[in-house]
Structures are given as structure tokens and as C-alpha cells.
Coordinates of C-alpha atoms and ligand atoms in Angstrom, one line a residue:
M1 CA 215.2 319.6 59.0
S2 CA 216.1 319.3 62.7
E3 CA 219.0 317.1 63.6
Q4 CA 218.3 314.1 65.7
V5 CA 220.7 313.6 68.7
V6 CA 221.2 310.1 69.9
S7 CA 223.3 308.7 72.7
A8 CA 225.3 305.7 71.5
R9 CA 228.3 303.5 72.4
V10 CA 231.6 303.4 70.6
I11 CA 232.4 299.8 69.7
G12 CA 235.4 300.4 67.4
A13 CA 237.8 303.3 66.8
H14 CA 239.7 303.7 63.5
G15 CA 241.6 306.9 63.7
R16 CA 239.4 309.0 61.4
H17 CA 236.1 307.4 62.2
Y18 CA 234.3 305.4 64.8
D19 CA 231.9 302.5 64.8
V20 CA 229.1 303.5 67.0
E21 CA 226.2 301.3 68.2
L22 CA 222.8 302.9 68.5
P23 CA 220.4 301.8 71.3
N24 CA 218.5 299.7 68.7
G25 CA 221.6 297.7 67.9
A26 CA 222.4 299.3 64.5
V27 CA 226.0 300.3 63.9
R28 CA 226.9 303.5 62.3
R29 CA 230.2 305.0 61.0
C30 CA 230.6 308.3 62.8
Y31 CA 233.0 311.1 62.1
P32 CA 234.2 313.5 64.8
K33 CA 232.6 316.8 64.5
G34 CA 234.3 320.1 65.1
K35 CA 237.7 320.1 66.8
R36 CA 239.4 316.7 67.2
N37 CA 237.6 314.7 69.8
E38 CA 239.2 311.7 71.3
A39 CA 236.5 309.1 71.7
T40 CA 237.5 305.6 72.4
V41 CA 236.1 302.1 72.6
G42 CA 233.6 301.9 75.5
D43 CA 232.7 305.5 75.4
T44 CA 229.1 306.7 75.5
V45 CA 228.8 309.5 73.0
D46 CA 226.2 311.9 71.6
I47 CA 225.9 311.7 67.8
T48 CA 223.7 313.3 65.1
L49 CA 222.5 310.9 62.4
D50 CA 223.4 311.6 58.8
G51 CA 221.5 309.5 56.2
D52 CA 221.0 305.8 57.0
S53 CA 224.5 304.6 57.9
E54 CA 226.6 307.5 59.0
G55 CA 226.7 310.1 61.8
Y56 CA 228.7 312.8 63.5
L57 CA 230.1 312.4 67.0
F58 CA 230.2 315.6 68.9
A59 CA 230.2 314.9 72.6
I60 CA 231.7 312.2 75.0
H61 CA 229.9 311.4 78.2
P62 CA 232.0 311.6 81.4
R63 CA 234.1 308.4 81.8
K64 CA 234.6 306.1 84.8
N65 CA 238.1 305.5 83.6
L66 CA 240.4 305.6 80.5
L67 CA 243.1 303.0 79.8
Y68 CA 246.2 303.5 77.6
R69 CA 248.6 301.3 75.8
S70 CA 252.0 302.1 74.3
D71 CA 254.0 300.9 71.3
E72 CA 257.5 301.9 70.2
W73 CA 256.3 305.3 69.1
R74 CA 253.6 306.6 71.3
T75 CA 251.0 306.1 74.0
K76 CA 247.4 306.1 73.1
Q77 CA 244.1 305.6 74.8
F78 CA 242.3 302.4 73.8
A79 CA 239.4 301.7 76.1
A80 CA 237.1 303.5 78.5
N81 CA 234.6 302.6 81.2
V82 CA 236.1 299.3 81.9
D83 CA 235.0 297.4 85.0
R84 CA 237.3 294.4 84.8
L85 CA 240.7 293.9 83.3
F86 CA 241.4 290.3 82.3
I87 CA 245.2 290.0 82.0
V88 CA 245.6 287.0 79.8
V89 CA 248.9 285.0 80.1
A90 CA 249.6 281.6 78.7
V91 CA 251.7 278.6 79.6
E92 CA 253.2 279.1 76.1
P93 CA 254.6 281.4 74.8
T94 CA 256.1 282.6 78.0
F95 CA 254.7 285.8 79.4
S96 CA 256.4 289.0 80.6
D97 CA 256.4 289.7 84.3
D98 CA 257.0 293.3 83.6
L99 CA 253.8 293.6 81.5
L100 CA 251.8 291.7 84.0
G101 CA 253.0 293.9 86.9
R102 CA 252.3 297.1 84.9
A103 CA 248.8 295.9 83.9
L104 CA 247.9 295.2 87.5
T105 CA 249.2 298.7 88.6
G106 CA 247.3 300.3 85.7
A107 CA 244.1 298.5 86.7
W108 CA 244.3 299.5 90.4
A109 CA 245.2 303.0 89.5
A110 CA 242.2 303.3 87.2
D111 CA 239.8 301.6 89.6
V112 CA 239.4 298.5 87.5
E113 CA 239.3 295.0 89.1
P114 CA 242.0 292.8 87.7
V115 CA 241.7 289.1 87.0
I116 CA 244.6 287.0 85.8
V117 CA 243.8 284.3 83.3
L118 CA 246.3 281.5 82.9
N119 CA 245.4 280.1 79.5
K120 CA 246.6 276.9 77.7
V121 CA 246.8 274.7 80.8
D122 CA 246.3 271.8 78.4
L123 CA 250.0 272.2 77.6
G124 CA 250.9 270.0 80.5
D125 CA 254.6 270.1 81.3
R126 CA 255.0 273.8 81.8
V127 CA 251.8 274.6 83.7
D128 CA 253.5 274.3 87.1
Q129 CA 256.3 276.6 86.1
A130 CA 253.7 279.3 85.1
R131 CA 251.8 278.8 88.3
I132 CA 255.0 279.4 90.3
R133 CA 255.7 282.6 88.4
L134 CA 252.1 283.8 89.1
A135 CA 252.2 283.0 92.8
P136 CA 253.4 286.4 94.0
Y137 CA 250.5 288.1 92.2
I138 CA 247.9 285.6 93.5
S139 CA 249.2 286.4 97.0
L140 CA 248.3 290.0 96.4
G141 CA 244.7 288.8 96.3
V142 CA 244.3 288.9 92.5
P143 CA 241.8 286.2 91.4
M144 CA 243.3 283.7 88.9
V145 CA 241.3 281.6 86.5
E146 CA 242.9 278.7 84.7
L147 CA 241.6 278.1 81.2
V148 CA 241.7 276.1 78.1
A149 CA 240.3 278.7 75.8
T150 CA 239.6 276.2 73.0
D151 CA 237.1 274.5 75.4
T152 CA 234.0 276.7 75.1
A153 CA 232.2 275.2 78.1
V154 CA 235.1 275.7 80.4
V155 CA 235.5 279.3 79.3
F156 CA 231.9 279.9 79.9
D157 CA 231.7 278.3 83.3
R158 CA 234.9 280.0 84.7
L159 CA 234.6 283.5 83.2
M160 CA 230.9 284.3 83.2
P161 CA 230.8 284.7 87.0
F162 CA 233.3 287.5 86.7
M163 CA 231.8 289.1 83.6
T164 CA 228.1 289.3 84.3
G165 CA 226.8 292.8 84.3
K166 CA 230.3 294.2 83.6
T167 CA 232.4 295.6 80.8
S168 CA 235.5 293.4 80.6
L169 CA 238.7 294.0 78.7
L170 CA 240.9 291.3 77.5
L171 CA 244.6 292.4 77.6
G172 CA 247.8 290.5 77.0
Q173 CA 250.7 289.8 74.7
S174 CA 250.1 288.4 71.3
A175 CA 249.2 284.7 71.0
M176 CA 248.1 284.3 74.6
G177 CA 244.6 283.4 73.5
K178 CA 242.5 286.6 74.0
S179 CA 240.5 286.2 70.8
T180 CA 240.0 282.5 71.3
I181 CA 238.4 283.4 74.7
L182 CA 236.2 286.0 72.9
N183 CA 235.2 283.5 70.3
A184 CA 234.2 281.0 73.0
L185 CA 232.0 283.6 74.7
V186 CA 230.6 285.4 71.7
P187 CA 229.8 282.9 69.0
N188 CA 229.2 285.5 66.2
A189 CA 232.5 287.2 66.9
R190 CA 234.2 284.1 65.4
A191 CA 232.6 284.7 62.1
L192 CA 234.0 288.3 62.1
T193 CA 237.5 287.1 63.0
Q194 CA 237.6 284.6 60.1
E195 CA 236.2 287.1 57.7
H196 CA 238.9 289.6 58.6
S197 CA 241.8 287.1 58.3
V198 CA 240.5 285.8 55.0
A199 CA 240.1 289.3 53.7
L200 CA 243.7 290.2 54.7
G201 CA 245.0 286.9 53.4
A202 CA 246.6 286.3 56.8
G203 CA 247.2 282.8 58.0
K204 CA 246.7 283.7 61.6
H205 CA 243.9 285.4 63.4
T206 CA 245.8 288.2 64.9
T207 CA 243.7 291.0 66.2
T208 CA 244.5 294.5 64.8
T209 CA 242.0 296.7 66.4
T210 CA 240.3 297.0 69.8
R211 CA 236.6 296.2 69.6
L212 CA 233.6 295.8 71.9
Y213 CA 231.2 292.8 71.7
H214 CA 228.1 291.9 73.7
L215 CA 227.9 288.7 75.7
P216 CA 224.9 286.5 75.0
N217 CA 221.6 287.4 76.7
S218 CA 222.9 290.9 77.4
A219 CA 225.0 289.5 80.2
G220 CA 227.7 292.2 79.7
D221 CA 230.2 293.5 77.3
I222 CA 233.7 292.3 76.4
I223 CA 236.4 294.2 74.6
D224 CA 239.1 292.3 72.7
S225 CA 242.4 294.2 72.0
P226 CA 245.5 293.5 69.9
G227 CA 248.5 291.9 71.6
V228 CA 250.3 294.5 73.7
Q229 CA 254.0 294.7 74.7
V230 CA 253.7 297.8 76.9
F231 CA 250.8 298.9 79.0
G232 CA 250.6 302.7 79.0
L233 CA 251.2 304.2 82.5
A234 CA 252.9 307.5 81.5
H235 CA 249.7 309.4 82.3
L236 CA 249.7 308.4 85.9
S237 CA 250.7 310.8 88.7
P238 CA 253.0 309.5 91.4
E239 CA 249.9 309.2 93.6
D240 CA 248.2 307.1 91.0
I241 CA 251.3 304.9 90.7
E242 CA 251.3 304.4 94.5
R243 CA 247.6 303.5 94.3
G244 CA 248.7 300.8 91.9
F245 CA 250.5 299.0 94.7
P246 CA 247.8 298.2 97.2
E247 CA 250.2 295.9 99.1
F248 CA 252.0 299.0 100.3
V249 CA 249.0 300.5 102.1
E250 CA 249.3 298.8 105.5
H251 CA 253.1 299.5 105.7
K252 CA 253.2 303.1 104.5
R253 CA 251.2 304.1 107.7
H254 CA 254.6 303.6 109.4
C255 CA 256.5 306.0 107.2
R256 CA 258.2 308.8 109.1
F257 CA 257.5 311.3 106.3
Y258 CA 254.0 311.9 105.1
N259 CA 255.2 312.5 101.5
C260 CA 257.6 309.5 101.6
S261 CA 258.3 308.0 98.2
H262 CA 259.4 304.7 99.7
Q263 CA 262.7 304.8 97.8
H264 CA 265.4 305.9 100.1
E265 CA 263.8 307.7 103.1
P266 CA 264.8 306.8 106.6
G267 CA 262.0 305.4 108.7
C268 CA 260.1 304.2 105.7
G269 CA 257.5 301.5 106.5
V270 CA 257.5 300.1 103.0
L271 CA 261.3 299.7 102.9
S272 CA 261.2 298.0 106.2
A273 CA 258.4 295.6 105.1
L274 CA 260.5 295.0 102.0
E275 CA 263.5 294.0 104.2
K276 CA 261.3 291.7 106.2
G277 CA 260.1 290.0 103.0
L278 CA 256.5 291.2 103.4
I279 CA 256.6 293.0 100.1
D280 CA 257.8 291.3 97.0
T281 CA 261.1 292.7 95.6
I282 CA 260.0 292.5 92.0
R283 CA 257.0 294.6 92.9
H284 CA 259.0 297.2 94.7
Q285 CA 261.5 297.4 91.8
L286 CA 258.6 297.9 89.4
Y287 CA 257.4 300.7 91.6
G288 CA 260.8 302.4 91.5
R289 CA 261.0 302.0 87.7
L290 CA 257.6 303.6 87.2
L291 CA 258.6 306.6 89.4
E292 CA 261.8 306.9 87.5
E293 CA 260.1 306.8 84.1
K294 CA 257.7 309.4 85.3
A295 CA 260.5 311.7 86.4
S296 CA 262.5 311.3 83.2
A297 CA 259.5 311.8 81.0
K298 CA 259.0 315.2 82.6
T299 CA 262.4 316.6 81.8
Ligands
GTP1 N1 246.7 274.5 73.2 C1 246.0 275.6 73.3 N2 246.1 276.6 72.3 C2 245.3 277.7 72.5 C3 244.5 277.9 73.6 N3 243.9 279.1 73.5 C4 244.3 279.6 72.3 N4 245.2 278.8 71.7 C5 245.9 279.0 70.4 O1 246.8 280.1 70.5 C6 246.9 280.8 69.3 C7 246.7 282.3 69.6 O2 245.4 282.5 70.0 P1 244.7 283.9 69.8 O3 243.4 283.8 70.4 O4 244.7 284.4 68.4 O5 245.7 284.9 70.6 P2 245.5 286.5 70.9 O6 245.9 286.7 72.3 O7 244.2 286.9 70.5 O8 246.6 287.1 69.9 P3 246.7 288.6 69.3 O9 245.4 288.9 68.6 O10 247.8 288.5 68.3 O11 246.9 289.5 70.4 C8 245.9 280.2 68.4 O12 246.5 279.3 67.5 C9 245.0 279.5 69.3 O13 244.3 278.4 68.7 C10 244.5 276.9 74.6 O14 243.8 277.0 75.6 N5 245.2 275.8 74.4
MG2 MG1 243.5 288.4 69.2
ZN3 ZN1 257.8 305.2 102.9

């Protein structure tokens, strides 16, 4: 019997197996064939079918990009072929500036368009404080959308213009409202979330795996991911890191040295812009930390 080869999309990754969606919409459990292959959510892959519900995954198509996340123990890939990164922060609980900055850098370095979502603006008193903290990022030209994720119509109106025809990734710390946004956009995802939490006996809908869903009317795809504390940037080269700071571009033209690291060199255009207040100190400090982490990881 000849084996049938099919191109399909990875919608879930579970360590030893993948949930892979066939062109007809059916989902199969696929096992990696041969040597360990590192497929991830969002990948297009070639599989061979085995019986009615399983398959073997043996090739990954070239990727537009690959994103990583870190936990205490390690860095791992978690999504591929992403067009837009929605960095979800909320009025409450408070969000981490460091994570937001890193996520933006990771997005730009991977050629992904970032959008900041400020969720829970119904929690009145502290909205202004959150807006003030986000202002430096907005002035970098990052679009910001304010949301009440529990209001489905608002979510639809404000997010669909950014999501149509794209693969979008929802990223952020736990409890910012990522899955609530997903549920507003993809009604049948809600059923799944409830099923899972009931099955686990958990009182809270906390996401545990990254998964890809389809927006209604084939408008695009959306990936929900578990709450993240650290966005993985360890794989970036110093050049990638620099690409993650587009606000440096117009100033680094003035650097005396072509290979300037914008840290301590004399005649550095970036440092002089920093002094003049044209570059945000927090951003330049993050840049320095990333280079430092990169250097210490190598030794
Ligand atoms: N007041 C208010 N509460 C919200 C809003 N959006 C989400 N919530 C609540 O915030 C809590 C966390 O929402 P989730 O969608 O589970 O958060 P998450 O970002 O997916 O969390 P993880 O899966 O743990 O990463 C839930 O109790 C939601 O009902 C909002 O716009 N306003
Ligand atoms: Mg969630
Ligand atoms: Zn410089």
C-alpha cells in the first residue's frame, strides 16, 4: 500500500505528539518520524496518514519566523509563522515593563508586527496609570488597542482590522485576559476552555498549552498561549537584538565606528541621542541587558 503524503498545519504541540489539521479540517494526532523533529504550533508540515486518526510527521516547511519563550528551566520554541504579536497587558494585575520591552524586541527581530492590547479598561481608577506607563512604547509607533475583553462586540470591532488575513499570537502574563479575547473572537474555543478546566477540576481557565484557532469566516488564525514571565530572546544575535530597537536606526548613522555597540564608544550617535532624551532610558537599559545576557550565555 502506498503511503499518502499530505501537507497540514500544526495547531497543537504536546512534546511527544502534535495535533495537526488536514486541509479538509480534520485533526490528527501525529508522531514525529525518524530523528527528533522540532515542529511547533503554526508550522506547515508534511505527514503520512496512518489509519483514520493518526499520522507521522516527517518534514517541516520553511518558516517565516520562529518565536521562543523561557521559563525557569529552559527556552523553547512555541510558535512559528506569526504575522502579528498581540502583547496583552491589563490595568490589573499590573504588567511587567521588562516583559513588554522584550516582547517588542522579539517581535521586531523576528519580523512580526507588534500591537499592544491594554485590557480591562473597565477597571476605571487605574486606567490612566497604565496609559502613562505605556506612553513610551506608543511613541515608538506601536499601535495600541484598549479593550474590555468580556465585551465581545468591542473585541471584534477593535481587533479584527488587525487580524484579517493574518496569523496572530496572543502573548502576555497570566490573567491579562488572552483567553477571554480568544473566546470573544472564536465562539467554539470557549467550549473547549470550559471542557478543559472542568476536566482538570480547576476553578480557573488558565491556559496550559499553545494552540491555534481559526477566526470565523476564514478571516485569519489566532494562537493563544499560556501566561509567560519571560519571552525567549537567547537565540538572537547581537545584530538581531539591535534590530529589535528600531528607534536607534536614525541615530546610529552618526556612530563613529561601524561596529559600534552603542554602549560606551566615543562618538556614538545612539548615546548622544540618549543624552538628549531622544531615546528612552528604559529602552537603552534593556538593550544593554540583552547584550550582557547574550555575552554571559556564551561563556
Ligand atoms: N474586568 C475585566 N475582567 C476581565 C477582562 N478580560 C478578562 N477578564 C478576567 O480576567 C481573568 C483572567 O482572564 P484570562 O482570559 O483567563 O487570562 P489569560 O491571559 O488567558 O491567563 P493565562 O491563561 O493564565 O495566561 C478572568 O477572570 C477574566 O474573566 C476585562 O476586560 N475586564
Ligand atoms: Mg489563557
Ligand atoms: Zn553607537
